Amino acid sequence: AVMAGAGPSYGLLFVFGRAAKAVADVSDNGAARMLVILSVSQAIVRLVAGTCSDLLKIRWIPFLSWSGAKNLLLLFFASQTVATLLLASGFASLEPERFLVLTVCMFSACGAAGVLCAVLAHEVFSHENGAVAIGMLNGVFDGATTLAFTAIVIALAPAPTQPHPSIQFLDSSMAGYEAYFLLCFIISTIGSVALLFLYKNAKAWRWERKMLV
């Protein structure tokens, strides 16, 4: 869930100006304005996710009845999965508005994952073990995810070596970013399926109850 939520946005953030130019023909000033919008939208999503993390329990569906945080994160993952698929298909090619809307979906999923994965760590592994799980999520998996996705996007769409890249280079860059979005779609889909079947860890909760006795 951490990789599926944080990875796509972290990788894109590192090359956002170049990606916006290659995919949607956005100027440097336009890319800077987009980053402001993405930052604001992500902050709003974090607030909403934290506030509503316990409100979306679906009582009549067993595997969706125990955690509102899980259900809310599933919604954000679903929007990111659709967004990355559309980006990979060229839906936002030379369309700055579409590019912005789809990247807002990606960055929103990242912001939601940052809040809701911490809630899920407590719900899955119990309050006693949740702190250890959060430490591993933020300290190990988050850092490894950032490194991995940054390396991937740089490998697929390297930076230009000349001040004014050729048309062939720009076409190659667009293909590289579409390949990156396709990879993000695959990982987001896998993360969504894994999250769908996530349940409480019975052993962890039994251990906590024994400690409290």
XYZ file of C-alpha atoms in Angstrom:
213
model
C 0.000 0.000 0.000
C 2.851 2.386 0.796
C 4.557 1.707 -2.532
C 1.309 1.962 -4.507
C 0.282 5.177 -2.757
C 3.535 7.098 -2.495
C 5.691 5.767 -5.331
C 3.967 7.175 -8.450
C 3.813 10.724 -7.088
C 7.325 10.721 -5.609
C 8.802 9.624 -8.913
C 6.783 12.160 -10.893
C 7.582 14.982 -8.481
C 11.319 14.602 -9.123
C 10.859 15.275 -12.871
C 7.572 17.153 -12.832
C 8.650 20.113 -14.977
C 10.124 17.900 -17.681
C 7.169 15.509 -17.578
C 4.614 18.326 -17.867
C 6.529 19.733 -20.830
C 6.910 16.401 -22.607
C 3.370 15.132 -22.036
C 1.196 18.263 -22.062
C 3.506 20.970 -23.464
C 3.362 22.957 -20.209
C 5.779 25.870 -19.749
C 8.090 26.159 -16.752
C 5.812 28.781 -15.177
C 2.788 26.602 -15.846
C 4.477 23.611 -14.212
C 5.305 25.733 -11.155
C 1.657 26.789 -10.838
C 0.577 23.176 -11.185
C 2.911 22.160 -8.355
C 1.305 24.779 -6.107
C -2.151 23.394 -6.934
C -0.933 19.844 -6.287
C 0.565 20.812 -2.933
C -2.624 22.554 -1.803
C -4.852 19.700 -2.960
C -2.639 17.161 -1.199
C -2.807 19.133 2.049
C -6.611 19.250 1.812
C -6.751 15.501 1.141
C -4.585 14.794 4.189
C -6.985 16.776 6.360
C -10.067 15.096 4.892
C -8.514 11.618 5.114
C -7.587 12.069 8.740
C -11.014 13.437 9.620
C -13.041 10.834 7.726
C -10.858 7.771 8.321
C -13.481 6.106 10.529
C -16.646 7.118 8.692
C -16.710 4.782 5.691
C -17.292 1.392 7.272
C -19.681 -0.624 5.108
C -21.436 -2.862 7.600
C -23.209 -5.160 5.125
C -19.980 -6.170 3.285
C -17.800 -8.271 5.634
C -14.359 -7.409 4.242
C -15.234 -3.691 4.137
C -16.934 -3.506 7.528
C -13.990 -3.255 9.919
C -11.990 -0.249 8.693
C -13.125 3.076 7.292
C -9.490 3.958 6.619
C -9.109 0.937 4.354
C -12.263 1.790 2.405
C -11.295 5.432 1.999
C -7.809 4.491 0.814
C -9.362 2.092 -1.697
C -11.278 5.019 -3.220
C -8.104 7.077 -3.589
C -6.237 4.096 -5.047
C -9.047 3.538 -7.536
C -8.863 7.154 -8.714
C -5.071 6.889 -9.060
C -5.367 3.629 -11.001
C -7.745 5.217 -13.498
C -5.611 8.376 -13.705
C -2.369 6.522 -14.429
C -4.088 4.373 -17.055
C -5.370 7.490 -18.821
C -1.941 9.126 -18.636
C -0.322 5.989 -20.050
C -2.826 5.915 -22.917
C -2.001 9.463 -24.025
C -5.315 10.918 -22.869
C -3.548 14.042 -21.540
C -1.228 14.483 -24.535
C -0.929 18.229 -25.230
C -3.837 18.824 -22.808
C -2.584 20.748 -19.730
C -5.968 20.742 -17.976
C -6.338 16.979 -18.294
C -2.760 16.484 -17.147
C -3.414 18.596 -14.061
C -6.633 16.784 -13.117
C -5.013 13.362 -13.478
C -1.917 14.312 -11.512
C -4.137 15.722 -8.759
C -5.606 12.212 -8.469
C -2.088 10.779 -8.142
C -0.910 13.277 -5.540
C -4.179 12.934 -3.626
C -3.633 9.182 -3.340
C -0.133 9.872 -2.048
C -1.411 12.308 0.572
C -4.170 9.949 1.657
C -1.749 7.025 1.932
C 0.528 9.063 4.192
C -2.304 9.470 6.705
C -4.367 6.313 6.277
C -1.486 3.824 6.258
C -0.655 4.994 9.790
C -4.269 4.434 10.853
C -4.270 1.008 9.208
C -1.041 0.042 10.963
C -2.833 0.414 14.303
C -5.998 -1.300 13.084
C -4.172 -4.270 11.560
C -1.343 -4.851 14.038
C -2.987 -3.513 17.241
C -2.149 -0.327 19.115
C 0.867 -1.885 20.826
C 2.479 -3.153 17.611
C 1.247 -0.328 15.386
C 4.085 1.996 16.379
C 6.676 -0.501 15.137
C 4.777 -0.966 11.882
C 4.541 2.799 11.336
C 8.266 3.142 11.975
C 9.013 0.522 9.313
C 6.550 2.094 6.876
C 7.936 5.617 7.206
C 11.561 4.750 7.769
C 12.173 1.845 5.401
C 9.427 1.388 2.827
C 8.762 5.093 2.232
C 12.437 5.835 1.637
C 12.971 2.757 -0.529
C 9.880 3.601 -2.567
C 11.082 7.150 -3.221
C 14.494 5.896 -4.338
C 13.065 3.149 -6.553
C 10.482 5.258 -8.391
C 12.902 8.141 -8.879
C 15.447 5.773 -10.433
C 12.769 4.227 -12.651
C 11.458 7.515 -14.043
C 14.981 8.780 -14.722
C 15.830 5.535 -16.542
C 12.675 5.640 -18.662
C 12.826 9.377 -19.485
C 16.375 10.749 -19.059
C 17.030 14.474 -18.870
C 17.970 16.331 -22.077
C 21.651 17.009 -22.649
C 21.038 20.108 -24.791
C 19.264 23.410 -23.991
C 16.835 22.928 -26.890
C 15.971 19.239 -27.291
C 15.060 17.892 -30.710
C 11.582 16.771 -31.697
C 12.821 13.175 -31.683
C 14.041 13.533 -28.104
C 10.721 15.033 -26.969
C 8.821 12.175 -28.622
C 11.113 9.696 -26.896
C 10.549 11.449 -23.569
C 6.775 11.295 -23.982
C 7.012 7.569 -24.669
C 9.200 7.181 -21.579
C 6.716 8.983 -19.338
C 3.827 6.964 -20.753
C 5.796 3.798 -19.926
C 6.302 5.154 -16.402
C 2.578 5.817 -15.998
C 1.825 2.309 -17.270
C 4.113 0.883 -14.593
C 2.365 3.074 -12.003
C -0.981 1.734 -13.215
C 0.187 -1.860 -12.717
C 1.561 -1.165 -9.234
C -1.514 0.829 -8.242
C -3.738 -2.051 -9.374
C -1.700 -4.577 -7.380
C -1.797 -2.287 -4.341
C -5.559 -1.901 -4.638
C -6.122 -5.659 -4.791
C -3.793 -6.252 -1.849
C -5.554 -3.558 0.154
C -8.952 -5.032 -0.695
C -8.019 -8.303 1.032
C -6.299 -6.702 4.010
C -7.607 -7.842 7.415
C -6.701 -7.464 11.050
C -3.767 -9.551 12.223
C -5.384 -11.891 14.759
C -2.088 -12.907 16.371
C -1.075 -9.307 17.002
C -4.391 -8.498 18.664
C -4.304 -11.672 20.786
C -0.805 -10.757 21.950
C -1.961 -7.264 22.956
C -4.907 -8.659 24.921
C -2.564 -11.002 26.789
C -0.286 -8.088 27.661
C -3.235 -6.158 29.085
C -4.397 -9.014 31.304
